[in-house]
Amino acid sequence: MDLYDISRIYPSLDKSYITGIIEICNKPISHHHLHKKKAPTSL
C-alpha cells in the first residue's frame, strides 16, 4: 500500500497524515516511537 492507493481510497485525508501512516506501517514499530507519538509532553 502506498500514498496513491490510500489517497484514492481516502481522498479526504491529508497527505502528511497519509505519509505518517505509511511510515509507521513500513518501519518496525519501536516502543520509543510509539511513546513520542502518544505523549510528546510527558517529560
Short mmCIF file of C-alpha atoms in Angstrom, two decimals:
data_model
loop_
_atom_site.label_atom_id
_atom_site.label_comp_id
_atom_site.label_asym_id
_atom_site.label_seq_id
_atom_site.Cartn_x
_atom_site.Cartn_y
_atom_site.Cartn_z
CA MET A 1 0.00 0.00 0.00
CA ASP A 2 1.35 3.41 -0.92
CA LEU A 3 0.37 7.07 -1.00
CA TYR A 4 -1.62 6.75 -4.21
CA ASP A 5 -3.63 3.77 -3.00
CA ILE A 6 -4.50 5.43 0.29
CA SER A 7 -5.31 8.81 -1.28
CA ARG A 8 -7.59 7.07 -3.77
CA ILE A 9 -9.42 5.17 -1.02
CA TYR A 10 -9.50 8.10 1.41
CA PRO A 11 -9.39 11.30 -0.68
CA SER A 12 -10.32 13.45 2.33
CA LEU A 13 -7.21 12.50 4.32
CA ASP A 14 -4.37 14.99 4.49
CA LYS A 15 -1.27 13.97 2.52
CA SER A 16 1.04 14.39 5.52
CA TYR A 17 -1.27 12.20 7.61
CA ILE A 18 -1.17 9.51 4.92
CA THR A 19 2.61 9.75 4.75
CA GLY A 20 2.77 9.30 8.53
CA ILE A 21 0.64 6.17 8.32
CA ILE A 22 2.87 4.76 5.58
CA GLU A 23 5.99 5.45 7.66
CA ILE A 24 4.50 3.70 10.69
CA CYS A 25 3.41 0.72 8.58
CA ASN A 26 6.78 0.39 6.85
CA LYS A 27 9.03 0.85 9.89
CA PRO A 28 9.43 -1.71 12.64
CA ILE A 29 7.46 -0.20 15.49
CA SER A 30 9.64 0.66 18.45
CA HIS A 31 8.36 1.49 21.92
CA HIS A 32 10.20 4.81 21.84
CA HIS A 33 8.48 5.82 18.59
CA LEU A 34 5.05 4.99 20.00
CA HIS A 35 5.84 6.86 23.20
CA LYS A 36 6.81 10.01 21.30
CA LYS A 37 3.62 9.84 19.24
CA LYS A 38 1.31 9.29 22.21
CA ALA A 39 2.82 11.59 24.83
CA PRO A 40 5.13 14.26 23.37
CA THR A 41 4.86 16.39 26.52
CA SER A 42 5.35 13.65 29.13
CA LEU A 43 8.93 14.60 30.10
#
